[in-house]
Tab-separated table of C-alpha atoms in Angstrom:
chain	number	residue	atom	x	y	z
A	1	SER	CA	6.330	-40.591	-30.400
A	2	ALA	CA	7.087	-36.904	-30.054
A	3	PHE	CA	9.768	-37.153	-32.715
A	4	PRO	CA	8.598	-35.282	-35.818
A	5	GLY	CA	9.645	-38.030	-38.202
A	6	ARG	CA	7.136	-40.413	-36.697
A	7	ILE	CA	3.398	-40.247	-37.372
A	8	LYS	CA	0.899	-41.649	-34.945
A	9	VAL	CA	-1.866	-43.708	-36.559
A	10	ARG	CA	-4.966	-44.101	-34.469
A	11	HIS	CA	-7.126	-47.223	-34.546
A	12	ALA	CA	-4.274	-49.088	-36.213
A	13	TRP	CA	-5.698	-52.513	-35.427
A	14	ARG	CA	-9.259	-52.096	-36.669
A	15	PRO	CA	-10.406	-54.846	-39.079
A	16	ARG	CA	-10.985	-52.367	-41.894
A	17	ILE	CA	-7.226	-52.109	-42.486
A	18	MET	CA	-6.930	-55.808	-43.306
A	19	VAL	CA	-4.509	-56.299	-46.165
A	20	VAL	CA	-3.761	-60.002	-46.367
A	21	PHE	CA	-6.934	-61.940	-46.930
A	22	PHE	CA	-6.851	-65.465	-45.492
A	23	VAL	CA	-3.974	-67.172	-43.694
A	24	LEU	CA	-2.004	-63.989	-43.121
A	25	ALA	CA	-5.009	-61.795	-42.237
A	26	GLN	CA	-3.718	-58.659	-40.584
A	27	ALA	CA	-7.127	-57.912	-39.138
A	28	TRP	CA	-6.377	-60.458	-36.418
A	29	PHE	CA	-2.589	-60.643	-36.161
A	30	PRO	CA	-1.261	-57.056	-35.728
A	31	PRO	CA	-1.735	-56.851	-31.916
A	32	VAL	CA	0.192	-60.100	-31.596
A	33	LEU	CA	2.826	-59.211	-34.199
A	34	HIS	CA	3.591	-55.757	-32.762
A	35	LYS	CA	7.008	-56.336	-31.199
A	36	GLU	CA	8.787	-53.007	-31.647
A	37	ASP	CA	8.243	-49.260	-31.341
A	38	TYR	CA	10.699	-47.989	-33.892
A	39	ASP	CA	11.958	-44.426	-33.618
A	40	PHE	CA	13.754	-42.775	-36.519
A	41	SER	CA	15.600	-40.479	-34.116
A	42	GLU	CA	17.577	-43.499	-32.900
A	43	TYR	CA	18.297	-44.489	-36.493
A	44	ILE	CA	19.609	-40.986	-37.240
A	45	ALA	CA	21.651	-40.925	-34.027
A	46	GLU	CA	23.277	-44.263	-34.860
A	47	ASN	CA	24.020	-43.103	-38.377
A	48	GLY	CA	25.691	-39.967	-37.043
A	49	GLU	CA	28.052	-41.708	-34.627
A	50	LYS	CA	31.561	-42.115	-36.006
A	51	GLY	CA	33.105	-45.553	-35.962
A	52	ARG	CA	29.744	-47.244	-35.538
A	53	LYS	CA	28.493	-49.937	-37.847
A	54	GLU	CA	25.607	-49.409	-40.229
A	55	PRO	CA	22.518	-48.302	-38.246
A	56	SER	CA	19.773	-50.857	-37.670
A	57	PRO	CA	16.698	-50.435	-39.907
A	58	PRO	CA	13.252	-51.530	-38.671
A	59	LYS	CA	13.085	-55.282	-38.116
A	60	GLN	CA	10.918	-57.384	-40.419
A	61	TYR	CA	9.191	-60.703	-39.958
A	62	PHE	CA	11.006	-63.287	-42.048
A	63	GLY	CA	12.337	-60.352	-44.058
A	64	THR	CA	9.002	-60.327	-45.896
A	65	TYR	CA	5.886	-60.076	-43.761
A	66	GLY	CA	6.162	-56.458	-42.736
A	67	TYR	CA	7.795	-54.665	-39.840
A	68	HIS	CA	7.795	-55.632	-36.178
A	69	ASP	CA	6.373	-52.171	-35.595
A	70	ARG	CA	2.878	-52.641	-37.027
A	71	THR	CA	2.144	-48.912	-36.905
A	72	LEU	CA	5.168	-48.419	-39.139
A	73	GLU	CA	3.863	-51.191	-41.398
A	74	ARG	CA	0.545	-49.391	-41.612
A	75	GLU	CA	2.291	-46.182	-42.687
A	76	TYR	CA	4.262	-48.084	-45.318
A	77	LEU	CA	1.129	-49.691	-46.778
A	78	CYS	CA	-0.616	-46.316	-46.976
A	79	ASP	CA	2.411	-44.899	-48.784
A	80	LEU	CA	2.475	-47.922	-51.106
A	81	CYS	CA	-1.143	-47.238	-52.088
A	82	GLU	CA	-0.351	-43.613	-52.828
A	83	VAL	CA	2.893	-44.130	-54.744
A	84	ASN	CA	1.659	-46.970	-56.986
A	85	HIS	CA	-1.882	-45.834	-57.773
A	86	SER	CA	-1.173	-45.278	-61.499
A	87	ARG	CA	0.563	-48.638	-61.734
A	88	HIS	CA	-2.454	-50.373	-60.168
A	89	VAL	CA	-4.843	-48.815	-62.678
A	90	VAL	CA	-2.692	-49.963	-65.603
A	91	CYS	CA	-2.395	-53.476	-64.163
A	92	PHE	CA	-6.169	-53.749	-63.719
A	93	ILE	CA	-6.673	-52.770	-67.364
A	94	VAL	CA	-4.008	-55.210	-68.593
A	95	ALA	CA	-5.501	-58.000	-66.452
A	96	LEU	CA	-8.878	-57.278	-68.046
A	97	LEU	CA	-7.396	-57.505	-71.554
A	98	LEU	CA	-5.612	-60.769	-70.748
A	99	SER	CA	-8.815	-62.180	-69.284
A	100	VAL	CA	-10.675	-61.274	-72.490
A	101	ILE	CA	-7.965	-62.930	-74.598
A	102	ALA	CA	-8.110	-66.053	-72.438
A	103	ASN	CA	-11.896	-66.382	-72.785
A	104	VAL	CA	-12.525	-65.134	-76.300
A	105	ASN	CA	-12.346	-68.697	-77.670
A	106	VAL	CA	-15.363	-69.591	-75.518
A	107	PHE	CA	-17.547	-67.041	-77.267
A	108	PHE	CA	-16.388	-68.143	-80.710
A	109	GLY	CA	-17.250	-71.690	-79.671
A	110	ILE	CA	-20.918	-70.928	-78.971
A	111	PRO	CA	-22.123	-72.225	-82.388
A	112	LEU	CA	-20.220	-75.460	-81.761
A	113	MET	CA	-21.793	-75.802	-78.305
A	114	VAL	CA	-25.246	-75.172	-79.767
A	115	GLU	CA	-24.779	-78.037	-82.198
A	116	GLU	CA	-23.442	-80.253	-79.427
A	117	PHE	CA	-26.431	-79.558	-77.148
A	118	LYS	CA	-28.764	-80.129	-80.088
A	119	THR	CA	-27.337	-83.416	-81.362
A	120	GLU	CA	-25.791	-85.120	-78.318
A	121	TYR	CA	-27.845	-83.880	-75.370
A	122	LYS	CA	-31.122	-83.280	-77.252
A	123	THR	CA	-31.877	-80.121	-75.249
A	124	GLU	CA	-35.011	-78.141	-76.044
A	125	ASP	CA	-33.219	-74.787	-76.122
A	126	PRO	CA	-29.592	-75.439	-77.134
A	127	LEU	CA	-28.785	-71.735	-77.583
A	128	ARG	CA	-29.844	-70.939	-74.033
A	129	SER	CA	-27.802	-73.888	-72.721
A	130	ALA	CA	-24.771	-72.697	-74.670
A	131	TRP	CA	-25.018	-69.194	-73.222
A	132	ILE	CA	-25.394	-70.612	-69.717
A	133	THR	CA	-22.149	-72.501	-70.291
A	134	THR	CA	-20.365	-69.201	-70.975
A	135	ILE	CA	-21.404	-67.643	-67.636
A	136	PRO	CA	-18.024	-68.438	-65.948
A	137	SER	CA	-16.233	-66.641	-68.778
A	138	PHE	CA	-18.394	-63.552	-68.317
A	139	VAL	CA	-17.658	-63.637	-64.589
A	140	LEU	CA	-13.911	-63.943	-65.197
A	141	ILE	CA	-13.963	-60.939	-67.535
A	142	ALA	CA	-16.177	-58.820	-65.245
A	143	LEU	CA	-14.028	-59.326	-62.140
A	144	PHE	CA	-11.285	-56.883	-63.044
A	145	PRO	CA	-13.420	-53.892	-64.176
A	146	LEU	CA	-15.493	-54.343	-61.011
A	147	GLY	CA	-12.285	-54.533	-59.022
A	148	LEU	CA	-11.070	-51.307	-60.633
A	149	LEU	CA	-14.296	-49.519	-59.644
A	150	PHE	CA	-13.991	-50.709	-56.047
A	151	TRP	CA	-10.307	-49.740	-56.111
A	152	PHE	CA	-11.216	-46.147	-57.042
A	153	TRP	CA	-13.771	-46.103	-54.233
A	154	ALA	CA	-11.250	-47.432	-51.700
A	155	ARG	CA	-8.604	-44.921	-52.774
A	156	ARG	CA	-11.046	-42.044	-52.323
A	157	LYS	CA	-11.610	-43.300	-48.792
A	158	GLY	CA	-7.849	-43.149	-48.261
A	159	SER	CA	-7.550	-46.593	-46.688
A	160	THR	CA	-5.457	-49.665	-47.344
A	161	TRP	CA	-8.535	-51.390	-48.748
A	162	ALA	CA	-7.069	-50.312	-52.081
A	163	LEU	CA	-4.412	-52.997	-51.553
A	164	LEU	CA	-7.007	-55.577	-50.605
A	165	ILE	CA	-9.035	-55.145	-53.810
A	166	PRO	CA	-6.469	-56.829	-56.140
A	167	GLN	CA	-6.214	-59.819	-53.818
A	168	VAL	CA	-9.995	-60.183	-53.668
A	169	CYS	CA	-10.152	-60.009	-57.476
A	170	PHE	CA	-7.482	-62.658	-57.964
A	171	THR	CA	-8.990	-64.901	-55.280
A	172	CYS	CA	-12.406	-64.708	-56.953
A	173	PHE	CA	-10.714	-65.319	-60.309
A	174	THR	CA	-9.052	-68.427	-58.878
A	175	CYS	CA	-12.354	-69.768	-57.503
A	176	THR	CA	-14.258	-69.141	-60.743
A	177	SER	CA	-11.472	-70.610	-62.875
A	178	SER	CA	-11.341	-73.669	-60.623
A	179	ALA	CA	-15.083	-74.139	-61.090
A	180	ALA	CA	-14.654	-73.871	-64.862
A	181	LEU	CA	-11.777	-76.362	-64.697
A	182	ALA	CA	-13.918	-78.780	-62.676
A	183	ASN	CA	-16.667	-78.455	-65.271
A	184	TYR	CA	-14.108	-79.261	-67.952
A	185	PHE	CA	-13.049	-82.443	-66.140
A	186	GLN	CA	-16.668	-83.539	-65.850
A	187	SER	CA	-17.418	-83.023	-69.520
A	188	ARG	CA	-14.148	-83.917	-71.260
A	189	SER	CA	-13.760	-86.956	-73.389
A	190	TRP	CA	-10.846	-89.243	-72.645
A	191	GLY	CA	-8.641	-87.930	-75.402
A	192	GLY	CA	-9.315	-84.257	-74.715
A	193	TRP	CA	-10.792	-81.635	-76.990
A	194	ILE	CA	-7.660	-80.200	-78.588
A	195	TYR	CA	-4.594	-81.844	-77.037
A	196	ARG	CA	-4.260	-85.586	-76.766
A	197	ASN	CA	-2.890	-85.439	-73.208
A	198	ASN	CA	-2.790	-83.016	-70.264
A	199	GLU	CA	-5.257	-80.674	-71.879
A	200	TRP	CA	-6.147	-79.311	-68.436
A	201	GLY	CA	-2.509	-78.239	-67.909
A	202	HIS	CA	-2.654	-76.219	-71.128
A	203	LEU	CA	-5.930	-74.618	-70.043
A	204	ILE	CA	-4.447	-73.540	-66.709
A	205	THR	CA	-1.153	-72.157	-67.978
A	206	PHE	CA	-2.154	-70.628	-71.304
A	207	TYR	CA	-5.677	-69.440	-70.459
A	208	PHE	CA	-6.534	-69.196	-66.778
A	209	PHE	CA	-3.094	-68.032	-65.657
A	210	LEU	CA	-2.715	-65.123	-68.095
A	211	PRO	CA	-4.103	-62.355	-65.786
A	212	TYR	CA	-1.732	-63.459	-63.010
A	213	LEU	CA	1.167	-62.187	-65.124
A	214	THR	CA	0.208	-58.654	-64.089
A	215	LEU	CA	1.468	-59.510	-60.595
A	216	PHE	CA	4.945	-58.870	-62.004
A	217	ALA	CA	4.052	-55.164	-62.096
A	218	PHE	CA	1.317	-54.746	-59.466
A	219	SER	CA	3.825	-53.874	-56.682
A	220	LEU	CA	1.772	-55.557	-53.992
A	221	PRO	CA	3.326	-56.530	-50.648
A	222	PHE	CA	5.297	-59.759	-50.961
A	223	ALA	CA	3.141	-61.642	-48.439
A	224	MET	CA	0.007	-60.759	-50.405
A	225	THR	CA	1.531	-61.825	-53.736
A	226	VAL	CA	2.683	-65.136	-52.254
A	227	GLU	CA	-0.771	-65.797	-50.881
A	228	ILE	CA	-2.455	-65.077	-54.230
A	229	LEU	CA	-0.062	-67.464	-55.980
A	230	PHE	CA	-0.315	-70.078	-53.229
A	231	VAL	CA	-4.116	-70.171	-53.426
A	232	ALA	CA	-3.967	-70.406	-57.233
A	233	ALA	CA	-1.325	-73.162	-57.197
A	234	VAL	CA	-3.219	-75.252	-54.651
A	235	ALA	CA	-6.518	-74.855	-56.521
A	236	PHE	CA	-5.178	-75.372	-60.061
A	237	PHE	CA	-2.493	-77.995	-59.539
A	238	VAL	CA	-3.613	-79.873	-56.412
A	239	ILE	CA	-7.292	-79.759	-55.468
A	240	VAL	CA	-9.096	-79.859	-58.830
A	241	PRO	CA	-6.729	-82.293	-60.632
A	242	CYS	CA	-6.669	-84.635	-57.651
A	243	LEU	CA	-10.459	-84.611	-57.316
A	244	PHE	CA	-10.865	-85.579	-60.972
A	245	GLN	CA	-7.788	-87.838	-61.383
A	246	GLY	CA	-6.115	-85.344	-63.691
A	247	TYR	CA	-2.636	-86.731	-62.985
A	248	ASP	CA	-3.708	-90.107	-64.317
A	249	ASP	CA	-2.909	-88.559	-67.701
A	250	PHE	CA	0.775	-89.124	-66.875
A	251	SER	CA	0.546	-92.821	-66.253
A	252	ILE	CA	2.751	-94.903	-68.542
A	253	GLN	CA	-0.243	-96.507	-70.206
A	254	LYS	CA	-1.923	-93.208	-71.112
A	255	ILE	CA	1.347	-91.608	-72.215
A	256	GLN	CA	1.891	-94.491	-74.634
A	257	GLN	CA	-1.703	-94.296	-75.854
A	258	THR	CA	-1.421	-90.593	-76.637
A	259	PHE	CA	1.751	-90.498	-78.716
A	260	PRO	CA	1.392	-88.136	-81.709
A	261	TYR	CA	-0.127	-89.987	-84.614
A	262	ALA	CA	2.809	-89.138	-86.894
A	263	ILE	CA	5.341	-91.108	-84.807
A	264	GLU	CA	3.102	-93.532	-82.936
A	265	ASP	CA	4.149	-96.567	-84.996
A	266	GLU	CA	7.797	-95.538	-84.915
A	267	CYS	CA	7.813	-95.283	-81.091
A	268	LYS	CA	6.417	-98.831	-80.783
A	269	GLN	CA	8.939	-100.545	-83.026
A	270	SER	CA	11.089	-101.665	-80.057
A	271	GLU	CA	11.089	-101.675	-76.238
A	272	ALA	CA	14.023	-99.281	-76.041
A	273	TYR	CA	12.370	-96.909	-78.497
A	274	LEU	CA	9.108	-97.162	-76.567
A	275	ASP	CA	10.778	-96.335	-73.245
A	276	ALA	CA	12.601	-93.369	-74.754
A	277	CYS	CA	9.403	-92.012	-76.333
A	278	THR	CA	7.526	-92.514	-73.064
A	279	MET	CA	10.088	-90.531	-71.097
A	280	TYR	CA	10.293	-87.797	-73.710
A	281	PHE	CA	6.548	-87.258	-74.071
A	282	THR	CA	6.024	-87.423	-70.339
A	283	VAL	CA	8.254	-84.369	-70.053
A	284	ILE	CA	6.550	-82.730	-73.026
A	285	TYR	CA	3.084	-83.248	-71.534
A	286	LEU	CA	4.292	-82.010	-68.137
A	287	THR	CA	5.756	-78.829	-69.644
A	288	PRO	CA	2.601	-76.653	-69.267
A	289	ILE	CA	2.390	-77.525	-65.569
A	290	LEU	CA	6.102	-76.934	-65.041
A	291	LEU	CA	5.862	-73.665	-66.970
A	292	GLY	CA	2.945	-72.492	-64.833
A	293	LEU	CA	4.743	-73.335	-61.598
A	294	GLY	CA	7.925	-71.698	-62.904
A	295	MET	CA	6.076	-68.475	-63.678
A	296	MET	CA	4.618	-68.510	-60.175
A	297	ILE	CA	8.092	-68.859	-58.681
A	298	GLY	CA	9.374	-66.067	-60.935
A	299	ILE	CA	6.522	-63.754	-59.928
A	300	GLY	CA	7.196	-64.531	-56.267
A	301	ALA	CA	10.914	-63.803	-56.625
A	302	ALA	CA	10.251	-60.539	-58.485
A	303	SER	CA	7.701	-59.539	-55.852
A	304	TRP	CA	10.170	-60.213	-53.018
A	305	TYR	CA	12.874	-58.134	-54.686
A	306	GLY	CA	10.483	-55.298	-55.524
A	307	ASP	CA	9.038	-55.276	-52.017
A	308	GLN	CA	12.467	-55.070	-50.424
A	309	GLN	CA	13.508	-52.243	-52.742
A	310	SER	CA	10.269	-50.400	-52.076
A	311	ARG	CA	10.699	-50.722	-48.302
A	312	ALA	CA	14.308	-49.554	-48.463
A	313	SER	CA	13.306	-46.534	-50.549
A	314	TRP	CA	10.492	-45.705	-48.127
A	315	ILE	CA	12.823	-45.925	-45.121
A	316	ASN	CA	15.267	-43.567	-46.849
A	317	ARG	CA	12.480	-41.077	-47.516
A	318	LYS	CA	11.354	-41.292	-43.890
A	319	VAL	CA	14.905	-40.635	-42.710
A	320	VAL	CA	15.234	-37.620	-45.031
A	321	GLN	CA	11.885	-36.321	-43.806
A	322	ALA	CA	12.920	-36.785	-40.170
A	323	LEU	CA	16.263	-35.059	-40.764
A	324	THR	CA	14.556	-32.137	-42.501
A	325	GLN	CA	12.093	-31.678	-39.652
A	326	GLN	CA	14.877	-31.998	-37.127
A	327	ARG	CA	16.944	-29.312	-38.854
A	328	GLU	CA	13.932	-27.036	-39.191
A	329	GLN	CA	13.323	-27.293	-35.477
A	330	ALA	CA	17.010	-26.554	-34.817
A	331	LEU	CA	16.812	-23.484	-37.074
A	332	VAL	CA	13.755	-22.175	-35.270
A	333	GLN	CA	15.369	-22.744	-31.897
A	334	ASP	CA	18.625	-21.059	-32.960
A	335	LYS	CA	16.693	-18.129	-34.324
A	336	GLU	CA	14.924	-17.603	-31.019
A	337	GLU	CA	18.199	-17.875	-29.111
A	338	GLN	CA	19.831	-15.314	-31.391
A	339	LYS	CA	16.926	-12.921	-30.980
A	340	GLN	CA	17.124	-13.288	-27.213
A	341	LEU	CA	20.867	-12.559	-27.358
A	342	ILE	CA	20.337	-9.410	-29.442
A	343	HIS	CA	17.579	-8.207	-27.103
A	344	SER	CA	19.840	-8.796	-24.108
A	345	ILE	CA	22.567	-6.596	-25.636
A	346	PHE	CA	20.568	-3.753	-27.176
A	347	PRO	CA	17.521	-1.753	-26.153
A	348	PRO	CA	14.247	-3.073	-27.674
A	349	ALA	CA	14.049	-0.455	-30.422
A	350	ILE	CA	17.672	-0.961	-31.453
A	351	ALA	CA	17.350	-4.768	-31.266
A	352	LYS	CA	14.275	-4.693	-33.484
A	353	GLU	CA	16.072	-2.634	-36.106
A	354	VAL	CA	19.175	-4.830	-35.994
A	355	ILE	CA	17.078	-7.974	-36.510
A	356	ALA	CA	15.240	-6.351	-39.418
A	357	LEU	CA	18.513	-5.373	-41.075
A	358	GLN	CA	19.877	-8.851	-40.520
A	359	GLU	CA	16.847	-10.378	-42.237
A	360	GLU	CA	17.303	-8.055	-45.222
A	361	ASP	CA	21.010	-8.902	-45.544
A	362	LEU	CA	20.398	-12.628	-45.256
A	363	ALA	CA	17.599	-12.493	-47.816
A	364	GLU	CA	20.041	-11.047	-50.357
A	365	ALA	CA	22.810	-13.542	-49.557
A	366	ASP	CA	23.354	-16.769	-51.464
A	367	GLY	CA	21.908	-19.871	-49.807
A	368	TYR	CA	19.140	-18.012	-48.031
A	369	SER	CA	16.551	-20.465	-46.777
A	370	SER	CA	13.038	-19.244	-46.025
A	371	LEU	CA	11.567	-21.051	-43.055
A	372	GLU	CA	8.373	-19.139	-42.370
A	373	GLY	CA	10.333	-15.908	-42.321
A	374	SER	CA	13.138	-17.240	-40.115
A	375	LEU	CA	16.826	-16.457	-40.473
A	376	ASN	CA	19.540	-18.708	-41.737
A	377	ILE	CA	21.555	-18.262	-38.567
A	378	ASN	CA	24.080	-20.913	-39.588
A	379	ASN	CA	25.931	-18.175	-41.424
A	380	MET	CA	27.381	-16.536	-38.291
A	381	GLU	CA	29.738	-14.229	-40.176
A	382	LEU	CA	26.830	-12.657	-42.007
A	383	SER	CA	24.896	-12.325	-38.749
A	384	LEU	CA	27.736	-10.404	-37.049
A	385	GLN	CA	28.085	-8.117	-40.033
A	386	ALA	CA	24.372	-7.378	-39.904
A	387	ILE	CA	24.566	-6.522	-36.197
A	388	ALA	CA	27.591	-4.261	-36.684
A	389	GLY	CA	25.966	-2.590	-39.642
A	390	GLY	CA	22.783	-2.110	-37.652
A	391	ILE	CA	24.612	-0.145	-34.953
A	392	GLY	CA	26.120	2.248	-37.465
A	393	LYS	CA	22.822	2.839	-39.249
A	394	THR	CA	20.666	3.339	-36.175
A	395	VAL	CA	19.001	6.794	-36.236
A	396	ALA	CA	19.296	8.880	-33.046
A	397	ARG	CA	16.069	9.215	-31.069
A	398	LEU	CA	14.822	12.000	-28.864
A	399	HIS	CA	14.275	11.166	-25.190
A	400	MET	CA	12.712	13.710	-22.855
A	401	ASN	CA	13.931	14.359	-19.276
A	402	VAL	CA	17.244	12.580	-19.597
A	403	THR	CA	19.841	12.886	-16.842
A	404	ILE	CA	23.462	12.068	-17.546
A	405	LEU	CA	25.557	11.193	-14.498
A	406	PHE	CA	29.352	11.163	-14.602
A	407	THR	CA	31.016	9.423	-11.692
A	408	ASP	CA	34.524	8.611	-10.576
A	409	ILE	CA	34.808	5.945	-7.907
A	410	VAL	CA	37.738	6.672	-5.642
A	411	GLY	CA	39.952	3.640	-5.106
A	412	PHE	CA	38.135	1.505	-7.654
A	413	THR	CA	41.335	0.261	-9.354
A	414	ALA	CA	42.880	-0.825	-6.069
A	415	MET	CA	39.665	-2.492	-4.984
A	416	SER	CA	39.433	-4.414	-8.285
A	417	ARG	CA	42.899	-5.852	-7.752
A	418	VAL	CA	42.073	-7.439	-4.422
A	419	SER	CA	38.409	-8.348	-5.017
A	420	LEU	CA	36.887	-11.226	-6.895
A	421	PRO	CA	35.148	-10.394	-10.194
A	422	TYR	CA	31.680	-11.192	-8.922
A	423	GLU	CA	32.304	-8.948	-5.868
A	424	VAL	CA	33.203	-6.037	-8.158
A	425	MET	CA	30.103	-6.612	-10.256
A	426	GLU	CA	27.884	-6.856	-7.202
A	427	PHE	CA	29.323	-3.572	-5.863
A	428	LEU	CA	28.725	-1.760	-9.169
A	429	HIS	CA	25.220	-3.177	-9.438
A	430	LYS	CA	24.217	-2.014	-5.966
A	431	LEU	CA	25.829	1.389	-6.517
A	432	PHE	CA	23.957	2.164	-9.723
A	433	VAL	CA	20.713	0.787	-8.329
A	434	ARG	CA	21.034	3.411	-5.561
A	435	PHE	CA	21.736	6.097	-8.171
A	436	ASP	CA	18.600	5.006	-10.106
A	437	GLU	CA	16.569	5.256	-6.928
A	438	LEU	CA	17.874	8.767	-6.246
A	439	VAL	CA	17.049	9.874	-9.809
A	440	ASP	CA	13.519	8.438	-9.596
C-alpha cells in the first residue's frame, strides 16, 4: 500500500516466521488464511465521517487467531516481540526458579534412591543409577536457561522466532515431564510414595505445572498460549494416566481402601457413613486435577483478555502513526503551495525574503512545529502578517538600464463596460507584450 501508515513486509510467508508450533502452524497456513488487505486510511476516513458508526477494525479469526490480513498479523507479532522483551526475560528467569523448586526434592532424595538401588534392586553401582534417575530433572531445569539464550539470539536477528522460543521450551518441558510421569507410574507402589491416592495428580499440579504459571505474564499470542496448555493438558491428564490406568485410583474400591488412617474405622461403621466418606474423599483426591485444569482455564482466559487489549493498543498506535504521517504530508504539501503562491505574486528576490521572514516569525510564535524546516502554515493570520511585513522591510535594489513607460489608453473605461473580463485581460496582455518587444 502507498499509504504511509502501512508497512510492506517482504517474504511474509516464509517458514522462518512460524509462530504457532503444531496444529496452528503459521508456516503453512498464512497463504490460505490471508483474506483481507487492510488499509488504515479507510479506517481513518470512516472515523472522520460524521454520523457514521464506529469504524471497522481489522477482522480477526475467531477473535483470537490473528488478523485476516496476515501481513498485518506479522507486523503485530514483530511489535509484540519488541514491546514485551523485558517481560519475556523476567518470565524465563521465574520459570527457571519454579522449575528448580519443583525438582529440588529429587536431588535431596538421591541418598534414599541410593539405598533403594542397593537393597531392593541389588545394583552394582547404586550411586550411578541414582544420578541417572535424576537426568529428567536436570533436563527440566536446563530447558529455560537454554531457551533464554536462544531467545536473545532470535531477538538479535529481529525475527518472530523470539515468540516461538517460549513455546518450544514449554513443549519440551511437557514431553520431559510426561516421560518422568510415565516413569513414576512404572515404579510406584500401589499406595503411592507420599499420598495414599492420586499421587500422580499432586505431582502434576504442584510440581510439573509450576513453570506454566509464568504464562500469566508472558504476553504470548492467545493461540500460542492455548496450544501450550492444550498439549500439556492432553499429555498430563489424558495420555499418560490412561496408558497407566491412573484413573483407576478413583474407583470406589480404591477410594475406600485409601481413607486416612485416622478416620478409616469411623467411615466404615455404617453404609451411609461409608457412602458419604467415599463421595467426600473422591472429591478431595480429585482436587489436584481439578485445580490444575482450573489454572489452565484461568491462564487461557487471562491470555485472551491480554491479547485483545494488546491488539487494541497496537491498532490505536498504528492509527496515531498513520494520522501523524498523513498530517506531515499535508503540511509539506501546503508549504509548497504557499511558496508557489508567494513566488507567483512577488519577484524571486522579494519572494525569497518574504519566505525567510515568515519562517523567522513562525519560529518565534507559540505552537511552532519543526518539520524538517517547514512552516506551520495552518496559522494563516501569522502567514499574512509575515508577508505584509516582508513588503515593508524589503530593501530597494539597483537595476541598470531600466525604462519606465507611462501610458494612457484612450477609451479604456468605455471598452471595459461593454467587454467581458477575459477580453479586457487579453487586450492588456497583448498590448504590453508588444511594448516589451519594442523595448527589447
